[in-house]
PDB file of C-alpha atoms in Angstrom:
ATOM      1  CA  MET A   1       7.905 -23.015 -15.920  1.00 38.00           C
ATOM      2  CA  SER A   2       4.708 -21.020 -16.661  1.00 46.00           C
ATOM      3  CA  GLU A   3       4.476 -18.124 -19.046  1.00 50.00           C
ATOM      4  CA  ASN A   4       4.678 -15.757 -15.978  1.00 50.00           C
ATOM      5  CA  GLU A   5       7.403 -17.006 -15.049  1.00 49.00           C
ATOM      6  CA  LYS A   6       9.486 -16.593 -18.389  1.00 78.00           C
ATOM      7  CA  ILE A   7       8.888 -12.982 -18.124  1.00 84.00           C
ATOM      8  CA  LEU A   8      11.468 -10.514 -17.133  1.00 83.00           C
ATOM      9  CA  PRO A   9      10.525  -7.908 -14.550  1.00 83.00           C
ATOM     10  CA  VAL A  10      12.217  -5.128 -16.696  1.00 86.00           C
ATOM     11  CA  VAL A  11      11.059  -2.144 -18.951  1.00 90.00           C
ATOM     12  CA  PHE A  12      13.139  -1.580 -21.675  1.00 92.00           C
ATOM     13  CA  GLY A  13      13.505   1.421 -24.490  1.00 93.00           C
ATOM     14  CA  CYS A  14      14.998   1.618 -28.099  1.00 95.00           C
ATOM     15  CA  SER A  15      17.150   3.319 -29.917  1.00 94.00           C
ATOM     16  CA  SER A  16      15.025   5.239 -32.788  1.00 96.00           C
ATOM     17  CA  THR A  17      11.890   5.111 -34.412  1.00 97.00           C
ATOM     18  CA  SER A  18      11.673   1.829 -35.143  1.00 97.00           C
ATOM     19  CA  ILE A  19      12.962  -1.973 -33.700  1.00 96.00           C
ATOM     20  CA  LEU A  20      16.460  -2.601 -35.016  1.00 96.00           C
ATOM     21  CA  PRO A  21      16.810  -6.214 -36.019  1.00 96.00           C
ATOM     22  CA  GLU A  22      19.110  -6.890 -33.299  1.00 96.00           C
ATOM     23  CA  GLU A  23      17.007  -5.221 -30.283  1.00 96.00           C
ATOM     24  CA  ARG A  24      14.063  -7.773 -31.700  1.00 97.00           C
ATOM     25  CA  GLN A  25      16.028 -10.518 -30.950  1.00 96.00           C
ATOM     26  CA  PHE A  26      17.146  -9.448 -27.968  1.00 95.00           C
ATOM     27  CA  PHE A  27      13.608  -8.572 -26.954  1.00 95.00           C
ATOM     28  CA  LYS A  28      12.189 -11.597 -28.166  1.00 95.00           C
ATOM     29  CA  GLU A  29      14.644 -13.425 -25.987  1.00 93.00           C
ATOM     30  CA  ALA A  30      14.960 -11.515 -22.650  1.00 91.00           C
ATOM     31  CA  ASN A  31      10.791 -11.043 -22.827  1.00 93.00           C
ATOM     32  CA  PRO A  32      10.571  -7.755 -20.658  1.00 91.00           C
ATOM     33  CA  LEU A  33       7.327  -6.960 -18.418  1.00 90.00           C
ATOM     34  CA  GLY A  34       7.063  -4.099 -21.122  1.00 93.00           C
ATOM     35  CA  PHE A  35       8.953  -1.057 -22.521  1.00 96.00           C
ATOM     36  CA  ILE A  36       9.195   2.724 -22.714  1.00 95.00           C
ATOM     37  CA  LEU A  37       9.409   5.651 -25.141  1.00 97.00           C
ATOM     38  CA  PHE A  38      11.412   8.545 -25.340  1.00 96.00           C
ATOM     39  CA  GLY A  39      11.737  11.663 -27.150  1.00 97.00           C
ATOM     40  CA  ARG A  40      13.930   9.621 -29.402  1.00 96.00           C
ATOM     41  CA  ASN A  41      11.084   7.422 -30.474  1.00 97.00           C
ATOM     42  CA  CYS A  42       8.335   9.570 -31.116  1.00 98.00           C
ATOM     43  CA  ASP A  43       8.389  11.045 -34.724  1.00 97.00           C
ATOM     44  CA  ASP A  44       4.342  11.406 -35.592  1.00 98.00           C
ATOM     45  CA  PRO A  45       1.101   9.419 -34.408  1.00 98.00           C
ATOM     46  CA  GLU A  46       1.161   6.538 -37.035  1.00 98.00           C
ATOM     47  CA  GLN A  47       4.987   5.861 -36.448  1.00 98.00           C
ATOM     48  CA  VAL A  48       4.716   5.760 -32.443  1.00 98.00           C
ATOM     49  CA  ARG A  49       1.413   2.988 -33.189  1.00 98.00           C
ATOM     50  CA  ARG A  50       3.769   1.073 -35.618  1.00 98.00           C
ATOM     51  CA  LEU A  51       6.813   0.890 -33.405  1.00 98.00           C
ATOM     52  CA  ILE A  52       4.427   0.010 -30.493  1.00 98.00           C
ATOM     53  CA  MET A  53       3.001  -2.949 -32.330  1.00 98.00           C
ATOM     54  CA  GLU A  54       6.535  -3.884 -33.161  1.00 98.00           C
ATOM     55  CA  LEU A  55       7.396  -3.654 -29.848  1.00 98.00           C
ATOM     56  CA  ARG A  56       4.477  -5.695 -28.472  1.00 97.00           C
ATOM     57  CA  HIS A  57       5.099  -8.286 -31.313  1.00 97.00           C
ATOM     58  CA  ALA A  58       8.848  -8.967 -30.186  1.00 97.00           C
ATOM     59  CA  VAL A  59       7.589 -10.700 -27.005  1.00 95.00           C
ATOM     60  CA  GLY A  60       4.129 -11.744 -28.463  1.00 95.00           C
ATOM     61  CA  ARG A  61       1.929 -10.322 -26.056  1.00 94.00           C
ATOM     62  CA  PRO A  62      -0.459  -7.531 -27.052  1.00 94.00           C
ATOM     63  CA  ASP A  63      -1.149  -6.112 -23.933  1.00 92.00           C
ATOM     64  CA  ALA A  64       2.587  -5.681 -22.919  1.00 94.00           C
ATOM     65  CA  PRO A  65       2.744  -2.444 -21.035  1.00 94.00           C
ATOM     66  CA  VAL A  66       4.283   0.875 -22.777  1.00 96.00           C
ATOM     67  CA  LEU A  67       5.381   3.457 -20.619  1.00 96.00           C
ATOM     68  CA  ILE A  68       6.040   6.994 -21.354  1.00 97.00           C
ATOM     69  CA  ASP A  69       7.426   9.989 -19.351  1.00 96.00           C
ATOM     70  CA  GLN A  70       4.264  12.684 -20.743  1.00 97.00           C
ATOM     71  CA  GLU A  71       4.167  15.079 -17.667  1.00 97.00           C
ATOM     72  CA  GLY A  72       3.513  18.292 -19.342  1.00 96.00           C
ATOM     73  CA  GLY A  73       5.988  21.224 -19.574  1.00 96.00           C
ATOM     74  CA  ARG A  74       9.780  20.349 -20.572  1.00 95.00           C
ATOM     75  CA  VAL A  75       9.462  16.661 -19.672  1.00 96.00           C
ATOM     76  CA  SER A  76       7.122  15.362 -22.567  1.00 97.00           C
ATOM     77  CA  ARG A  77       8.341  13.090 -24.742  1.00 97.00           C
ATOM     78  CA  LEU A  78       5.184  13.812 -27.416  1.00 98.00           C
ATOM     79  CA  GLN A  79       5.949  16.899 -28.728  1.00 97.00           C
ATOM     80  CA  PRO A  80       4.480  19.204 -31.444  1.00 97.00           C
ATOM     81  CA  PRO A  81       3.658  19.454 -34.594  1.00 97.00           C
ATOM     82  CA  HIS A  82       1.931  16.236 -34.058  1.00 97.00           C
ATOM     83  CA  TRP A  83       1.196  16.676 -30.556  1.00 98.00           C
ATOM     84  CA  PRO A  84      -0.041  20.049 -28.295  1.00 97.00           C
ATOM     85  CA  LYS A  85       2.564  21.276 -26.058  1.00 96.00           C
ATOM     86  CA  HIS A  86       0.954  20.715 -22.505  1.00 97.00           C
ATOM     87  CA  PRO A  87       1.895  23.209 -19.405  1.00 97.00           C
ATOM     88  CA  PRO A  88       4.132  22.157 -16.586  1.00 97.00           C
ATOM     89  CA  ALA A  89       2.313  20.701 -13.419  1.00 98.00           C
ATOM     90  CA  ARG A  90       3.114  24.100 -11.371  1.00 97.00           C
ATOM     91  CA  VAL A  91       0.820  25.939 -13.550  1.00 98.00           C
ATOM     92  CA  PHE A  92      -2.136  23.861 -12.049  1.00 98.00           C
ATOM     93  CA  GLY A  93      -0.685  24.218  -8.736  1.00 98.00           C
ATOM     94  CA  ILE A  94      -0.903  28.152  -8.828  1.00 98.00           C
ATOM     95  CA  MET A  95      -4.023  27.867 -10.560  1.00 98.00           C
ATOM     96  CA  TYR A  96      -5.813  25.858  -7.387  1.00 98.00           C
ATOM     97  CA  GLU A  97      -3.746  28.069  -5.053  1.00 97.00           C
ATOM     98  CA  MET A  98      -5.275  31.014  -6.438  1.00 98.00           C
ATOM     99  CA  ASP A  99      -9.476  28.961  -6.832  1.00 98.00           C
ATOM    100  CA  PRO A 100      -9.228  25.700  -5.898  1.00 98.00           C
ATOM    101  CA  GLU A 101     -12.574  24.763  -8.179  1.00 98.00           C
ATOM    102  CA  TRP A 102     -10.725  26.436 -11.213  1.00 98.00           C
ATOM    103  CA  GLY A 103      -7.122  24.502 -10.672  1.00 98.00           C
ATOM    104  CA  ALA A 104      -9.147  21.157 -10.205  1.00 98.00           C
ATOM    105  CA  GLU A 105     -10.960  22.034 -13.064  1.00 98.00           C
ATOM    106  CA  ALA A 106      -8.191  22.457 -15.393  1.00 98.00           C
ATOM    107  CA  MET A 107      -6.341  19.493 -13.804  1.00 98.00           C
ATOM    108  CA  GLN A 108      -9.148  17.314 -14.972  1.00 97.00           C
ATOM    109  CA  LEU A 109      -9.943  18.419 -18.494  1.00 98.00           C
ATOM    110  CA  TYR A 110      -5.578  18.411 -18.935  1.00 98.00           C
ATOM    111  CA  ALA A 111      -5.606  15.153 -17.698  1.00 98.00           C
ATOM    112  CA  ARG A 112      -8.233  13.708 -20.159  1.00 97.00           C
ATOM    113  CA  VAL A 113      -6.846  15.243 -22.905  1.00 97.00           C
ATOM    114  CA  VAL A 114      -3.551  13.507 -22.343  1.00 98.00           C
ATOM    115  CA  ALA A 115      -5.261  10.630 -21.643  1.00 97.00           C
ATOM    116  CA  HIS A 116      -6.907  10.377 -25.171  1.00 97.00           C
ATOM    117  CA  GLU A 117      -3.825  11.500 -26.772  1.00 98.00           C
ATOM    118  CA  LEU A 118      -1.719   8.204 -25.226  1.00 98.00           C
ATOM    119  CA  PHE A 119      -4.844   5.720 -25.812  1.00 96.00           C
ATOM    120  CA  ARG A 120      -4.832   6.319 -29.442  1.00 97.00           C
ATOM    121  CA  LEU A 121      -1.439   5.760 -29.587  1.00 98.00           C
ATOM    122  CA  GLY A 122      -1.640   2.292 -27.581  1.00 97.00           C
ATOM    123  CA  ILE A 123       0.712   3.154 -24.531  1.00 97.00           C
ATOM    124  CA  THR A 124      -0.875   2.175 -21.513  1.00 95.00           C
ATOM    125  CA  VAL A 125       1.468   3.903 -18.721  1.00 96.00           C
ATOM    126  CA  ASN A 126       2.176   7.412 -18.061  1.00 96.00           C
ATOM    127  CA  CYS A 127       5.263   7.844 -15.693  1.00 96.00           C
ATOM    128  CA  ALA A 128       2.828  11.005 -14.105  1.00 97.00           C
ATOM    129  CA  PRO A 129       2.150  12.682 -11.634  1.00 98.00           C
ATOM    130  CA  VAL A 130       5.310  13.816 -10.181  1.00 97.00           C
ATOM    131  CA  ILE A 131       4.525  14.262  -6.234  1.00 97.00           C
ATOM    132  CA  ASP A 132       7.339  15.664  -5.124  1.00 96.00           C
ATOM    133  CA  LEU A 133       6.763  19.160  -3.106  1.00 97.00           C
ATOM    134  CA  PHE A 134       8.126  22.186  -5.051  1.00 96.00           C
ATOM    135  CA  MET A 135      11.234  23.441  -3.424  1.00 94.00           C
ATOM    136  CA  GLU A 136      12.671  27.316  -3.535  1.00 88.00           C
ATOM    137  CA  GLY A 137      16.162  26.946  -4.267  1.00 85.00           C
ATOM    138  CA  ALA A 138      16.405  23.369  -4.882  1.00 87.00           C
ATOM    139  CA  THR A 139      17.530  21.653  -8.600  1.00 86.00           C
ATOM    140  CA  PRO A 140      15.436  22.487 -11.660  1.00 88.00           C
ATOM    141  CA  ALA A 141      15.675  19.133 -12.323  1.00 89.00           C
ATOM    142  CA  ILE A 142      12.330  19.072 -10.670  1.00 93.00           C
ATOM    143  CA  GLY A 143      11.266  22.588 -10.385  1.00 94.00           C
ATOM    144  CA  ASP A 144       8.000  23.055 -12.294  1.00 96.00           C
ATOM    145  CA  ARG A 145       7.286  19.540 -12.504  1.00 96.00           C
ATOM    146  CA  ALA A 146       6.029  20.077  -9.034  1.00 97.00           C
ATOM    147  CA  ILE A 147       2.744  21.024  -8.540  1.00 98.00           C
ATOM    148  CA  SER A 148       2.901  22.582  -5.252  1.00 98.00           C
ATOM    149  CA  ARG A 149       5.132  23.584  -1.856  1.00 97.00           C
ATOM    150  CA  LYS A 150       1.997  22.427  -0.162  1.00 98.00           C
ATOM    151  CA  PRO A 151       1.464  18.970   0.184  1.00 98.00           C
ATOM    152  CA  ALA A 152      -2.679  19.233   0.854  1.00 98.00           C
ATOM    153  CA  ILE A 153      -2.587  20.755  -2.454  1.00 98.00           C
ATOM    154  CA  VAL A 154      -0.179  18.106  -4.609  1.00 98.00           C
ATOM    155  CA  ALA A 155      -2.393  15.359  -2.969  1.00 98.00           C
ATOM    156  CA  ALA A 156      -5.692  16.727  -3.808  1.00 98.00           C
ATOM    157  CA  LEU A 157      -4.330  17.696  -7.660  1.00 98.00           C
ATOM    158  CA  ALA A 158      -2.485  14.474  -8.029  1.00 98.00           C
ATOM    159  CA  ARG A 159      -5.646  12.661  -7.157  1.00 97.00           C
ATOM    160  CA  LEU A 160      -7.561  14.098  -9.655  1.00 97.00           C
ATOM    161  CA  TRP A 161      -4.782  13.681 -12.187  1.00 97.00           C
ATOM    162  CA  ALA A 162      -4.645  10.022 -11.395  1.00 96.00           C
ATOM    163  CA  GLU A 163      -7.817   9.062 -11.124  1.00 95.00           C
ATOM    164  CA  THR A 164      -8.952  11.013 -14.840  1.00 96.00           C
ATOM    165  CA  PHE A 165      -6.148   8.879 -16.369  1.00 96.00           C
ATOM    166  CA  LEU A 166      -7.306   5.425 -14.343  1.00 94.00           C
ATOM    167  CA  THR A 167     -11.118   6.397 -15.858  1.00 93.00           C
ATOM    168  CA  ASN A 168      -9.403   6.606 -19.273  1.00 94.00           C
ATOM    169  CA  SER A 169      -8.058   3.058 -19.247  1.00 92.00           C
ATOM    170  CA  ILE A 170      -4.063   5.168 -18.602  1.00 95.00           C
ATOM    171  CA  MET A 171      -2.214   4.053 -15.757  1.00 94.00           C
ATOM    172  CA  PRO A 172      -0.446   6.463 -13.488  1.00 96.00           C
ATOM    173  CA  VAL A 173       2.705   6.393 -11.868  1.00 96.00           C
ATOM    174  CA  ILE A 174       3.327   8.473  -8.592  1.00 97.00           C
ATOM    175  CA  LYS A 175       7.241   9.448  -8.135  1.00 96.00           C
ATOM    176  CA  HIS A 176       9.718   9.878  -6.884  1.00 94.00           C
ATOM    177  CA  PHE A 177       9.187   7.789  -3.572  1.00 95.00           C
ATOM    178  CA  PRO A 178       9.509   8.907  -0.823  1.00 95.00           C
ATOM    179  CA  GLY A 179       9.882  12.843  -1.974  1.00 94.00           C
ATOM    180  CA  HIS A 180      12.574  14.036  -3.398  1.00 92.00           C
ATOM    181  CA  GLY A 181      11.888  17.742  -4.264  1.00 93.00           C
ATOM    182  CA  ARG A 182      14.866  18.919  -1.590  1.00 94.00           C
ATOM    183  CA  LEU A 183      17.000  18.016  -4.471  1.00 91.00           C
ATOM    184  CA  LYS A 184      19.927  19.847  -4.722  1.00 89.00           C
ATOM    185  CA  VAL A 185      21.909  17.852  -7.660  1.00 86.00           C
ATOM    186  CA  ASP A 186      20.638  16.168 -10.986  1.00 83.00           C
ATOM    187  CA  PRO A 187      20.267  12.727 -10.378  1.00 87.00           C
ATOM    188  CA  HIS A 188      20.651  12.436 -14.493  1.00 86.00           C
ATOM    189  CA  HIS A 189      24.275  13.597 -13.909  1.00 88.00           C
ATOM    190  CA  LYS A 190      25.470  13.299 -10.008  1.00 91.00           C
ATOM    191  CA  LEU A 191      23.872  11.664  -6.522  1.00 90.00           C
ATOM    192  CA  PRO A 192      21.708  13.472  -4.714  1.00 89.00           C
ATOM    193  CA  ILE A 193      21.805  13.793  -0.841  1.00 93.00           C
ATOM    194  CA  ILE A 194      19.290  14.781   1.254  1.00 94.00           C
ATOM    195  CA  ASP A 195      19.706  15.386   4.534  1.00 95.00           C
ATOM    196  CA  THR A 196      16.673  16.693   5.957  1.00 95.00           C
ATOM    197  CA  SER A 197      15.389  14.845   9.246  1.00 97.00           C
ATOM    198  CA  GLN A 198      13.245  12.445   9.669  1.00 96.00           C
ATOM    199  CA  ALA A 199      10.170  14.774  10.946  1.00 97.00           C
ATOM    200  CA  GLU A 200      10.436  17.240   8.470  1.00 97.00           C
ATOM    201  CA  LEU A 201      10.424  14.410   5.881  1.00 97.00           C
ATOM    202  CA  GLU A 202       7.375  12.389   7.611  1.00 97.00           C
ATOM    203  CA  SER A 203       5.638  15.851   7.915  1.00 97.00           C
ATOM    204  CA  GLU A 204       5.786  17.480   4.572  1.00 97.00           C
ATOM    205  CA  ASP A 205       7.553  15.305   1.846  1.00 97.00           C
ATOM    206  CA  PHE A 206       6.057  11.543   2.451  1.00 97.00           C
ATOM    207  CA  VAL A 207       2.182  13.548   3.075  1.00 98.00           C
ATOM    208  CA  PRO A 208       1.457  13.042  -0.878  1.00 98.00           C
ATOM    209  CA  PHE A 209       2.633   9.856  -0.446  1.00 97.00           C
ATOM    210  CA  GLU A 210       1.039   8.764   2.148  1.00 97.00           C
ATOM    211  CA  LEU A 211      -2.343  10.189   1.262  1.00 97.00           C
ATOM    212  CA  LEU A 212      -2.175   8.387  -2.352  1.00 97.00           C
ATOM    213  CA  LYS A 213      -1.044   4.663  -1.117  1.00 95.00           C
ATOM    214  CA  ASP A 214      -4.191   3.337  -2.691  1.00 93.00           C
ATOM    215  CA  LEU A 215      -2.898   4.216  -6.501  1.00 94.00           C
ATOM    216  CA  PRO A 216      -1.593   1.170  -8.150  1.00 91.00           C
ATOM    217  CA  LEU A 217       1.940   2.091  -9.704  1.00 93.00           C
ATOM    218  CA  GLY A 218       4.910   4.175  -8.233  1.00 94.00           C
ATOM    219  CA  MET A 219       8.441   4.960  -8.971  1.00 93.00           C
ATOM    220  CA  THR A 220      11.831   5.417  -6.507  1.00 92.00           C
ATOM    221  CA  SER A 221      14.015   8.051  -6.405  1.00 91.00           C
ATOM    222  CA  HIS A 222      17.783   7.451  -6.827  1.00 92.00           C
ATOM    223  CA  ALA A 223      18.506  10.165  -3.959  1.00 92.00           C
ATOM    224  CA  ILE A 224      20.128   9.140  -0.468  1.00 93.00           C
ATOM    225  CA  PHE A 225      17.918  10.405   2.755  1.00 96.00           C
ATOM    226  CA  THR A 226      20.461   9.898   5.221  1.00 97.00           C
ATOM    227  CA  ALA A 227      17.953   9.872   7.702  1.00 96.00           C
ATOM    228  CA  PHE A 228      16.934   6.198   6.823  1.00 96.00           C
ATOM    229  CA  ASP A 229      19.779   5.027   4.630  1.00 95.00           C
ATOM    230  CA  PRO A 230      23.058   6.661   4.280  1.00 95.00           C
ATOM    231  CA  HIS A 231      25.192   4.636   2.150  1.00 93.00           C
ATOM    232  CA  ARG A 232      22.266   3.784  -0.112  1.00 90.00           C
ATOM    233  CA  PRO A 233      20.039   6.029  -2.769  1.00 92.00           C
ATOM    234  CA  ALA A 234      16.406   5.129  -2.310  1.00 92.00           C
ATOM    235  CA  SER A 235      16.069   3.425  -5.361  1.00 90.00           C
ATOM    236  CA  LEU A 236      18.494   0.436  -4.058  1.00 88.00           C
ATOM    237  CA  SER A 237      18.073   0.792  -0.111  1.00 90.00           C
ATOM    238  CA  PRO A 238      15.940  -2.113   1.171  1.00 89.00           C
ATOM    239  CA  ALA A 239      15.600  -0.168   4.299  1.00 91.00           C
ATOM    240  CA  VAL A 240      13.950   2.751   2.348  1.00 93.00           C
ATOM    241  CA  HIS A 241      11.455  -0.040   0.233  1.00 90.00           C
ATOM    242  CA  GLN A 242      10.386  -1.801   3.418  1.00 90.00           C
ATOM    243  CA  ASP A 243      10.806   0.680   6.202  1.00 93.00           C
ATOM    244  CA  ILE A 244       9.558   4.006   4.458  1.00 95.00           C
ATOM    245  CA  ILE A 245       7.207   2.932   1.287  1.00 94.00           C
ATOM    246  CA  ARG A 246       6.035  -0.409   2.289  1.00 92.00           C
ATOM    247  CA  ASP A 247       5.283   0.263   6.563  1.00 93.00           C
ATOM    248  CA  LYS A 248       5.744   3.536   6.874  1.00 95.00           C
ATOM    249  CA  LEU A 249       3.902   5.287   3.819  1.00 96.00           C
ATOM    250  CA  GLY A 250       1.305   1.863   3.520  1.00 94.00           C
ATOM    251  CA  PHE A 251       2.106   2.023  -0.832  1.00 93.00           C
ATOM    252  CA  ASP A 252       1.622  -2.057  -1.903  1.00 89.00           C
ATOM    253  CA  GLY A 253       1.227  -1.291  -5.322  1.00 89.00           C
ATOM    254  CA  LEU A 254       3.993  -2.346  -7.956  1.00 88.00           C
ATOM    255  CA  ILE A 255       7.060   0.126  -7.564  1.00 90.00           C
ATOM    256  CA  PHE A 256       9.553   1.232 -10.614  1.00 89.00           C
ATOM    257  CA  SER A 257      13.095   2.131 -10.617  1.00 87.00           C
ATOM    258  CA  ASP A 258      13.931   5.110 -12.013  1.00 85.00           C
ATOM    259  CA  ASP A 259      15.921   4.680 -15.195  1.00 80.00           C
ATOM    260  CA  ILE A 260      19.008   3.231 -13.790  1.00 81.00           C
ATOM    261  CA  CYS A 261      21.220   4.674 -16.694  1.00 80.00           C
ATOM    262  CA  MET A 262      21.416   8.086 -14.708  1.00 80.00           C
ATOM    263  CA  LYS A 263      24.620   8.583 -13.427  1.00 78.00           C
ATOM    264  CA  ALA A 264      23.590   8.803  -9.765  1.00 78.00           C
ATOM    265  CA  LEU A 265      23.826   5.091  -9.606  1.00 80.00           C
ATOM    266  CA  ASP A 266      27.183   3.467  -9.408  1.00 81.00           C
ATOM    267  CA  GLY A 267      28.556   0.048 -11.167  1.00 79.00           C
ATOM    268  CA  SER A 268      27.231  -1.843 -14.643  1.00 79.00           C
ATOM    269  CA  PRO A 269      23.991  -1.861 -15.699  1.00 75.00           C
ATOM    270  CA  GLU A 270      24.054  -5.355 -14.945  1.00 73.00           C
ATOM    271  CA  ASP A 271      24.929  -4.452 -11.339  1.00 76.00           C
ATOM    272  CA  ARG A 272      22.206  -1.802 -11.048  1.00 77.00           C
ATOM    273  CA  ALA A 273      19.553  -4.077 -12.630  1.00 75.00           C
ATOM    274  CA  ILE A 274      20.467  -6.416 -10.275  1.00 73.00           C
ATOM    275  CA  GLY A 275      20.287  -4.311  -7.158  1.00 75.00           C
ATOM    276  CA  THR A 276      17.049  -2.613  -7.765  1.00 76.00           C
ATOM    277  CA  LEU A 277      15.524  -6.128  -8.635  1.00 67.00           C
ATOM    278  CA  GLY A 278      16.848  -7.741  -5.693  1.00 59.00           C
ATOM    279  CA  LEU A 279      15.582  -5.229  -2.690  1.00 49.00           C
ATOM    280  CA  ARG A 280      12.103  -5.398  -4.357  1.00 47.00           C
ATOM    281  CA  LEU A 281      12.281  -9.481  -4.155  1.00 41.00           C
ATOM    282  CA  MET A 282      13.389  -9.156  -0.114  1.00 38.00           C
ATOM    283  CA  ALA A 283      10.658  -6.273   0.556  1.00 39.00           C
ATOM    284  CA  ARG A 284       8.375  -8.212  -1.047  1.00 38.00           C
ATOM    285  CA  SER A 285       8.188 -11.760  -0.514  1.00 35.00           C
ATOM    286  CA  PRO A 286       8.730 -13.609   3.050  1.00 34.00           C
ATOM    287  CA  ILE A 287      10.248 -16.925   0.814  1.00 31.00           C
ATOM    288  CA  ALA A 288      13.116 -15.084  -0.360  1.00 30.00           C
ATOM    289  CA  ARG A 289      13.606 -13.332   3.088  1.00 30.00           C
ATOM    290  CA  SER A 290      14.305 -17.050   4.329  1.00 31.00           C
ATOM    291  CA  ALA A 291      15.931 -17.951   1.116  1.00 33.00           C
ATOM    292  CA  PRO A 292      18.465 -17.740  -1.497  1.00 35.00           C
ATOM    293  CA  LEU A 293      18.085 -14.828  -3.466  1.00 34.00           C
ATOM    294  CA  LYS A 294      17.085 -15.973  -6.713  1.00 38.00           C
ATOM    295  CA  PRO A 295      15.403 -13.415  -9.118  1.00 36.00           C
ATOM    296  CA  GLU A 296      14.973 -15.279 -12.286  1.00 37.00           C
ATOM    297  CA  ALA A 297      13.155 -17.546 -10.101  1.00 35.00           C
ATOM    298  CA  MET A 298      10.513 -15.559  -8.537  1.00 34.00           C
ATOM    299  CA  LEU A 299      10.978 -11.724  -9.201  1.00 40.00           C
ATOM    300  CA  SER A 300       9.056 -12.652 -12.157  1.00 43.00           C
ATOM    301  CA  CYS A 301       5.898 -13.620 -10.741  1.00 48.00           C
ATOM    302  CA  ILE A 302       5.822 -11.294  -8.073  1.00 50.00           C
ATOM    303  CA  ALA A 303       5.849  -7.945 -10.809  1.00 50.00           C
ATOM    304  CA  MET A 304       3.499  -9.635 -12.514  1.00 52.00           C
ATOM    305  CA  GLU A 305       0.963 -10.819 -10.113  1.00 56.00           C
ATOM    306  CA  ASN A 306       1.128  -7.042  -9.203  1.00 58.00           C
ATOM    307  CA  TRP A 307       0.931  -5.992 -12.454  1.00 57.00           C
ATOM    308  CA  ARG A 308      -2.421  -7.873 -13.335  1.00 60.00           C
ATOM    309  CA  LYS A 309      -3.318  -7.206  -9.934  1.00 58.00           C
ATOM    310  CA  CYS A 310      -3.428  -3.190 -10.508  1.00 59.00           C
ATOM    311  CA  ARG A 311      -4.087  -3.125 -14.408  1.00 57.00           C
ATOM    312  CA  PRO A 312      -7.698  -1.687 -15.361  1.00 53.00           C
ATOM    313  CA  LEU A 313      -9.967  -3.425 -17.625  1.00 45.00           C
ATOM    314  CA  PRO A 314     -10.502  -1.783 -21.150  1.00 45.00           C
ATOM    315  CA  LYS A 315     -13.054   0.892 -20.460  1.00 48.00           C
ATOM    316  CA  ARG A 316     -14.755   3.650 -23.226  1.00 45.00           C
ATOM    317  CA  LEU A 317     -12.989   6.667 -23.181  1.00 46.00           C
ATOM    318  CA  SER A 318     -14.705   9.844 -20.933  1.00 46.00           C
ATOM    319  CA  ARG A 319     -16.464  12.763 -22.380  1.00 40.00           C
TER     320      ARG A 319
END
């Protein structure tokens, strides 16, 4: 078995600001693709750098991806006093609506600052930008995390955001496929159901995702879209993954599921993981469609191939 096949196509978090002995042993044995940091893991810059080194050392890969959600606004794992408080994405959308040149310049400057902050810590992937639409009356779970109600503005600013990250050696993740700005409930607590028609979704919500389909990483929603699969959330739906994300929207990058610990999903953590991993294998591998599902034998290779295909080469930070 090659080294690629031994890497588990999952991203794990840890419980605190340093790795516990049992976590270190678990990571060594499981050998996940990468790790994600939450607020509980981030105290000060030196501590974060040390934690990242410990995580990578546990799996023996100095280039293991480390993810974070540093969107700005209320979804920011790095907080004052050691890191600045950044505005939410909606601020840049409002600026762009008033003056496109002003909004675009502000977005580029903001993205460059965040990229510098993450790069200095050793973080390589930021789970941003959110390209869901800003919808009045929707749950605050999205709210000002969204850039604009207008799909073209969302796509324009998210393009600047993502490409500035890439220029500065940070991988962006567009989310939440195929567009869940219409959420009425928070998937952290309950399963959302979006019953908007296919025609309306295609003409509005899908547009930013289709315009940004060339970007390397994406994340799926835990909402049910009744127009495509009335029984399963997008993150667990083969129909949404293959028919919508891959075929309709044309996205060919690496797909992450949103956090499988959210209460929108039923079942044990193992059941949830198998569900998200299994459908990705079935959607991406012609072999898997005609053979028994064996994630341990094949999905790790697919995940690693996609990761290596999209990972940027080290560059100097732009000034």
